[in-house]
XYZ file of C-alpha atoms in Angstrom:
449
model
C 82.946 53.245 37.234
C 81.662 53.741 33.784
C 83.664 51.082 31.948
C 82.788 48.237 34.260
C 79.122 49.124 34.026
C 79.184 49.076 30.256
C 81.066 45.766 30.151
C 78.521 44.080 32.459
C 75.621 45.296 30.271
C 77.297 43.885 27.178
C 77.726 40.498 28.796
C 74.057 40.428 29.782
C 73.010 41.433 26.262
C 75.221 38.731 24.802
C 73.716 36.092 27.056
C 70.199 37.186 26.075
C 71.071 37.088 22.368
C 72.543 33.602 22.710
C 69.454 32.351 24.476
C 67.175 33.675 21.715
C 69.305 32.083 18.988
C 69.228 28.711 20.744
C 65.450 28.892 21.131
C 64.970 29.779 17.445
C 67.196 26.893 16.388
C 65.287 24.459 18.591
C 61.946 25.542 17.202
C 63.265 25.209 13.642
C 64.479 21.682 14.370
C 61.046 20.832 15.769
C 59.332 22.157 12.655
C 61.630 20.153 10.397
C 61.184 17.027 12.480
C 57.379 17.241 12.532
C 56.826 16.329 8.840
C 59.309 13.499 9.180
C 57.437 12.131 12.165
C 54.139 12.523 10.302
C 55.576 10.806 7.236
C 56.943 8.029 9.401
C 53.583 7.541 11.082
C 51.702 7.503 7.781
C 54.162 5.339 5.920
C 54.513 2.551 8.388
C 55.340 -1.054 7.712
C 53.112 -3.236 5.454
C 51.906 -5.122 8.505
C 50.664 -1.872 10.012
C 48.892 -1.005 6.763
C 47.170 -4.411 6.689
C 46.066 -4.026 10.288
C 44.627 -0.582 9.508
C 42.777 -1.860 6.445
C 41.447 -4.819 8.421
C 40.225 -2.511 11.167
C 38.467 -0.314 8.590
C 36.815 -3.332 6.929
C 35.687 -4.781 10.251
C 34.262 -1.426 11.296
C 32.318 -1.229 8.048
C 31.023 -4.766 8.547
C 29.926 -3.937 12.094
C 28.277 -0.753 10.889
C 26.452 -2.649 8.120
C 25.364 -5.347 10.560
C 24.002 -2.742 12.964
C 22.127 -1.028 10.116
C 20.678 -4.339 8.904
C 19.593 -5.236 12.444
C 17.970 -1.828 12.845
C 16.114 -2.227 9.547
C 14.967 -5.731 10.460
C 13.657 -4.407 13.743
C 11.832 -1.529 12.068
C 10.359 -3.625 9.253
C 9.235 -6.668 11.220
C 8.887 -5.425 14.791
C 7.701 -1.936 13.906
C 4.099 -3.044 13.508
C 1.577 -4.383 15.966
C 0.841 -7.161 13.498
C 4.340 -8.659 13.825
C 3.086 -11.853 15.576
C 1.171 -12.653 12.374
C 4.434 -12.927 10.422
C 4.764 -16.422 11.877
C 1.891 -17.500 9.622
C 4.069 -17.017 6.510
C 6.514 -19.899 7.222
C 3.614 -21.933 8.577
C 1.797 -21.555 5.247
C 4.892 -22.653 3.328
C 5.386 -25.614 5.672
C 1.728 -26.627 5.425
C 1.945 -26.527 1.630
C 5.092 -28.658 1.409
C 4.057 -31.070 4.165
C 0.565 -31.419 2.646
C -1.210 -30.750 5.922
C -4.469 -29.915 4.155
C -5.762 -27.246 1.809
C -7.729 -25.529 4.555
C -4.637 -25.039 6.736
C -2.654 -23.657 3.804
C -5.451 -21.212 3.020
C -5.890 -20.050 6.619
C -2.172 -19.514 7.224
C -1.774 -17.731 3.878
C -4.723 -15.463 4.603
C -3.361 -14.555 8.033
C 0.140 -13.979 6.682
C -1.156 -11.585 4.030
C -2.280 -9.026 6.637
C 1.150 -7.985 8.026
C 2.722 -8.183 4.563
C 0.107 -5.817 3.125
C 0.619 -3.414 6.036
C 4.398 -3.425 5.597
C 4.063 -2.800 1.847
C 2.130 0.363 2.645
C 4.729 1.326 5.264
C 7.607 0.909 2.807
C 5.753 2.738 0.049
C 5.464 5.755 2.348
C 9.265 5.990 2.507
C 9.468 5.831 -1.278
C 6.623 8.318 -1.700
C 8.387 10.925 0.435
C 10.552 11.823 -2.567
C 7.604 12.239 -4.964
C 5.678 15.080 -3.332
C 2.447 14.887 -1.335
C -0.116 14.266 -4.094
C 2.029 11.991 -6.267
C 3.274 10.267 -3.135
C -0.287 9.616 -2.030
C -1.125 8.060 -5.396
C 2.030 5.945 -5.229
C 1.121 4.872 -1.709
C -2.371 3.839 -2.844
C -0.859 1.936 -5.771
C 1.475 -0.042 -3.522
C -1.391 -0.592 -1.106
C -3.326 -2.331 -3.885
C -0.456 -4.704 -4.682
C -2.070 -7.688 -2.846
C -5.343 -7.293 -4.754
C -3.515 -6.996 -8.066
C -1.367 -10.067 -7.454
C -4.347 -12.153 -6.320
C -6.261 -11.050 -9.425
C -3.380 -11.982 -11.721
C -3.082 -15.463 -10.205
C -6.853 -15.944 -10.482
C -6.672 -14.870 -14.120
C -3.786 -17.242 -14.762
C -5.815 -20.126 -13.348
C -8.915 -18.835 -15.219
C -11.022 -18.537 -12.087
C -13.067 -15.633 -13.400
C -15.726 -15.510 -10.706
C -13.162 -15.417 -7.900
C -11.280 -12.708 -9.806
C -14.366 -10.510 -10.202
C -15.535 -11.084 -6.645
C -12.196 -10.183 -5.107
C -11.959 -6.914 -7.051
C -15.567 -6.046 -6.267
C -14.980 -6.797 -2.608
C -11.978 -4.473 -2.530
C -14.114 -1.568 -3.763
C -16.879 -2.342 -1.272
C -14.394 -2.696 1.567
C -12.698 0.639 0.879
C -15.908 2.630 0.477
C -17.948 1.095 3.285
C -15.695 -0.632 5.820
C -12.510 1.445 5.655
C -14.222 4.807 5.241
C -17.142 3.921 7.505
C -15.102 2.645 10.441
C -12.722 5.610 10.092
C -15.566 8.131 10.240
C -17.068 6.203 13.142
C -13.892 6.039 15.235
C -12.733 9.521 14.290
C -16.129 11.005 14.985
C -16.315 9.421 18.429
C -12.793 10.598 19.258
C -13.390 14.162 17.996
C -17.029 14.743 18.848
C -17.828 18.424 18.421
C -14.338 19.155 17.031
C -14.668 17.669 13.544
C -12.806 19.597 10.889
C -14.771 20.365 7.716
C -13.693 17.998 4.988
C -12.388 19.171 1.622
C -14.802 17.932 -1.016
C -12.489 18.520 -3.997
C -10.866 15.105 -3.820
C -14.158 13.448 -2.910
C -15.893 14.978 -5.954
C -13.159 13.770 -8.312
C -13.164 10.238 -6.885
C -16.954 9.924 -6.776
C -17.247 11.110 -10.380
C -14.724 8.507 -11.546
C -16.433 5.780 -9.537
C -19.764 6.706 -11.151
C -18.185 6.124 -14.553
C -16.980 2.701 -13.455
C -20.449 1.832 -12.159
C -21.974 2.911 -15.474
C -19.677 0.541 -17.383
C -20.707 -2.383 -15.161
C -24.406 -1.528 -15.432
C -24.345 -1.257 -19.226
C -22.507 -4.573 -19.493
C -25.122 -6.250 -17.312
C -28.043 -4.689 -19.180
C -26.590 -5.560 -22.568
C -26.515 -9.212 -21.555
C -30.263 -9.182 -20.905
C -31.162 -6.966 -23.886
C -29.278 -9.205 -26.349
C -31.118 -12.383 -25.417
C -32.328 -13.339 -28.886
C -31.653 -17.024 -28.575
C -28.102 -16.782 -29.905
C -25.968 -17.170 -26.787
C -22.683 -16.920 -28.682
C -23.477 -13.571 -30.286
C -24.806 -12.248 -26.988
C -21.672 -13.169 -25.081
C -19.544 -11.783 -27.895
C -21.233 -8.391 -27.753
C -20.886 -8.278 -23.962
C -17.205 -9.116 -24.274
C -16.671 -6.443 -26.920
C -18.487 -3.826 -24.836
C -16.407 -4.759 -21.785
C -13.111 -4.375 -23.635
C -14.067 -1.008 -25.081
C -15.269 0.090 -21.655
C -11.923 -0.926 -20.175
C -10.158 1.472 -22.545
C -12.551 4.254 -21.539
C -12.011 3.516 -17.843
C -8.238 3.654 -18.226
C -8.535 6.929 -20.143
C -10.692 8.379 -17.364
C -8.238 7.299 -14.676
C -5.230 8.869 -16.370
C -7.310 11.954 -17.053
C -7.929 12.183 -13.329
C -4.200 11.851 -12.697
C -3.468 14.717 -15.087
C -6.136 16.775 -13.340
C -4.632 16.183 -9.892
C -0.933 16.209 -10.766
C -0.768 18.721 -13.607
C -3.590 21.147 -14.362
C -5.031 21.542 -10.832
C -2.017 20.481 -8.827
C -2.003 23.555 -6.589
C -5.597 23.003 -5.492
C -4.746 19.556 -4.170
C -1.253 20.171 -2.817
C -2.082 23.208 -0.697
C -3.898 21.037 1.786
C -1.582 18.087 1.278
C 1.577 20.087 1.942
C 0.312 21.408 5.249
C -0.760 17.952 6.318
C 2.540 16.404 5.296
C 4.366 19.105 7.249
C 2.359 18.289 10.329
C 2.999 14.583 9.997
C 6.655 14.717 8.989
C 7.841 14.745 12.572
C 6.286 11.370 13.309
C 8.645 9.312 11.177
C 11.728 11.470 10.799
C 14.100 9.094 12.599
C 13.700 6.138 10.237
C 16.761 4.046 9.416
C 15.284 2.945 6.067
C 16.395 4.979 3.062
C 15.050 5.043 -0.467
C 17.189 2.164 -1.777
C 16.562 0.001 1.268
C 12.814 0.650 1.030
C 12.787 -0.476 -2.613
C 14.688 -3.676 -1.770
C 12.407 -4.472 1.160
C 9.339 -3.698 -0.988
C 10.464 -6.168 -3.644
C 10.990 -8.832 -0.988
C 7.552 -8.256 0.517
C 5.972 -8.384 -2.935
C 7.602 -11.769 -3.598
C 6.178 -13.127 -0.333
C 2.742 -11.750 -1.207
C 2.953 -13.473 -4.598
C 3.768 -16.802 -2.936
C 0.872 -16.531 -0.487
C -1.499 -15.301 -3.222
C -0.735 -18.407 -5.248
C -1.526 -20.554 -2.206
C -4.794 -18.687 -1.621
C -6.059 -19.009 -5.184
C -5.022 -22.665 -5.339
C -6.727 -23.675 -2.093
C -9.686 -21.291 -1.813
C -12.290 -23.673 -3.200
C -11.210 -26.646 -1.068
C -11.015 -24.371 1.976
C -14.542 -23.134 1.296
C -15.862 -26.679 1.309
C -13.826 -27.745 4.343
C -14.702 -24.700 6.460
C -18.311 -24.519 5.337
C -17.974 -20.869 4.274
C -19.464 -19.777 0.944
C -16.892 -19.131 -1.729
C -18.587 -15.856 -2.631
C -18.304 -14.631 0.970
C -14.608 -15.525 1.156
C -13.854 -13.772 -2.139
C -15.906 -10.609 -1.579
C -15.498 -10.129 2.177
C -12.528 -11.998 3.689
C -9.906 -11.509 0.975
C -10.438 -7.719 0.667
C -10.381 -7.239 4.437
C -6.951 -8.841 4.568
C -5.721 -7.046 1.457
C -6.935 -3.665 2.724
C -5.378 -4.038 6.164
C -2.868 -1.265 5.460
C -5.461 1.214 4.179
C -7.784 0.342 7.044
C -5.219 0.957 9.764
C -3.894 4.157 8.193
C -7.335 5.640 7.568
C -8.458 5.035 11.158
C -5.249 6.516 12.590
C -5.640 9.724 10.573
C -9.327 9.935 11.480
C -8.383 9.721 15.161
C -6.022 12.664 14.555
C -8.929 14.612 13.004
C -7.200 14.598 9.589
C -10.248 13.487 7.670
C -8.984 14.636 4.255
C -6.135 12.120 4.399
C -8.649 9.425 5.380
C -10.789 10.293 2.362
C -7.728 10.201 0.137
C -6.815 6.722 1.352
C -10.285 5.149 1.074
C -11.576 6.867 -2.056
C -8.205 6.813 -3.807
C -7.793 3.074 -3.325
C -11.362 2.309 -4.440
C -10.991 4.515 -7.521
C -7.723 2.872 -8.448
C -9.205 -0.615 -8.174
C -12.256 0.333 -10.237
C -10.605 2.341 -13.019
C -7.053 0.986 -13.124
C -6.764 -2.555 -11.779
C -10.013 -3.859 -13.299
C -9.276 -2.509 -16.818
C -5.667 -3.705 -16.679
C -6.779 -7.225 -15.735
C -9.365 -7.172 -18.514
C -6.826 -6.014 -21.106
C -4.321 -8.650 -19.943
C -7.005 -11.323 -20.360
C -7.810 -9.876 -23.789
C -4.173 -10.168 -24.879
C -3.950 -13.748 -23.567
C -7.195 -14.783 -25.256
C -9.063 -15.359 -21.982
C -12.727 -14.315 -22.130
C -13.365 -11.871 -19.272
C -16.031 -9.179 -19.144
C -17.365 -6.569 -16.726
C -20.528 -8.511 -15.951
C -20.602 -8.955 -12.165
C -24.069 -10.592 -12.109
C -27.189 -8.899 -10.812
C -26.636 -9.061 -7.046
C -23.009 -7.962 -7.183
C -23.724 -5.092 -9.565
C -26.591 -3.905 -7.378
C -24.314 -3.950 -4.331
C -21.698 -1.892 -6.171
C -24.256 0.665 -7.378
C -25.784 1.154 -3.922
C -22.326 1.376 -2.325
C -21.169 4.191 -4.613
C -24.458 6.084 -4.288
C -24.475 5.704 -0.488
C -20.912 6.993 -0.281
C -21.746 9.920 -2.583
C -24.729 10.961 -0.445
C -22.657 10.591 2.719
C -20.033 13.018 1.384
C -22.427 15.492 -0.235
C -21.519 18.280 2.222
C -18.393 19.321 4.087
C -19.547 17.964 7.454
C -18.828 14.559 8.936
C -19.586 12.806 12.214
C -19.680 9.340 13.692
C -23.263 8.641 12.540
C -22.220 8.773 8.877
C -19.500 6.245 9.565
C -21.908 4.126 11.560
C -24.328 3.982 8.620
C -21.597 3.036 6.146
C -20.334 0.279 8.444
C -23.856 -1.111 8.837
C -24.275 -1.128 5.054
C -21.132 -3.232 4.771
C -22.407 -5.640 7.428
C -25.690 -6.071 5.543
C -23.842 -6.856 2.316
C -21.568 -9.307 4.141
C -24.553 -11.098 5.691
C -26.217 -11.234 2.280
C -23.257 -12.963 0.627
C -22.783 -15.274 3.602
C -26.358 -16.545 3.508
C -26.229 -17.297 -0.227
C -24.662 -20.739 -0.264
C -26.291 -22.975 -2.869
C -25.434 -21.221 -6.142
C -24.514 -22.874 -9.443
C -21.772 -20.342 -10.288
C -19.224 -21.527 -7.697
C -19.777 -25.125 -8.853
C -18.838 -24.110 -12.389
C -15.728 -22.372 -11.142
C -14.770 -25.453 -9.115
C -15.071 -27.641 -12.209
């Protein structure tokens, strides 16, 4: 019995060993065949390679087209002012078809509003990489692009009164209309819940604006104190004082930048960083990157330059055709359109009870116009041999002085409410009515000639 039992166990063990060897051989063949199959699949025929490359290229094209469509939608349809974009081609068509100076002016003025708002929107994307304080200054700089371009075209055409009026109107609009309507709307929306405002930025801006006002006042007074019968020497001294004052104003502005961005950076960025953290969730899903924002910003700036040229070319004829004083158009209408971005942004932040950002927008833009744009324009005219000074005439200088002093008294404490905004808005309305009622003046006639 024993031998048969041992023979049967050996046969079973042999069968088991054979099965294991066959399985190991099969698995080895599979492992050796796998790289061959992979190599065969990767090194297909040239036709297959061309089809794969074509599919990759077409997918990239589709992806780029989708990204471009998304950016177009965000840039043009992402604002409530998008219907006004239609005025841009209408202005170009009216200019080339010679439909009338008034139509060209009206369409250009309307088309400037959405372009100015989109410039501010794009500058926010660029400013995100520069930090809160530097980004805010960059945003204000881009927001003043329409005023700067209009001023340069007016300087090129030597329309000095229109140039001075438009820059003056931008300061008045930021300090009275933008800040006033923001305090009014924000105060009504947050009655009893107003946050105390941080006066550090307000003190810096008001101090710089006071320096700008002083330069304008001294230029005006020197014109009257030098009346000795020699008009040429009097105008020469006023021009020399204006150019030296421009250098001082530029020095003061860059000194303020060093104060905010270098020596006292922490004092300004503590509040800014918390506010930027709270507002970063609002626009975190944007499809516009840094490079795309720069490209779009350049395109918008080109369109603004085209419309600014139309405005400066047709403003005098439009004033006569529409029956609106040239001084009113230059001081009131042009700045309202140019400050559309600052106006909308300041009101939105005031509604959210973020009054410090509102102050930064309004005061920062006004300070930049007064101590950066005005001196730069004056120095450019100096280099080109064009006589331009800081004399704004008596009525305009008085309006500027009272505007800065009214704003300073409004922000003298850390409290704000809708009544302060209401008073500032009423001050702007009074100034607007004043310039609208003054129609028969010799100065516009000289500019027209």
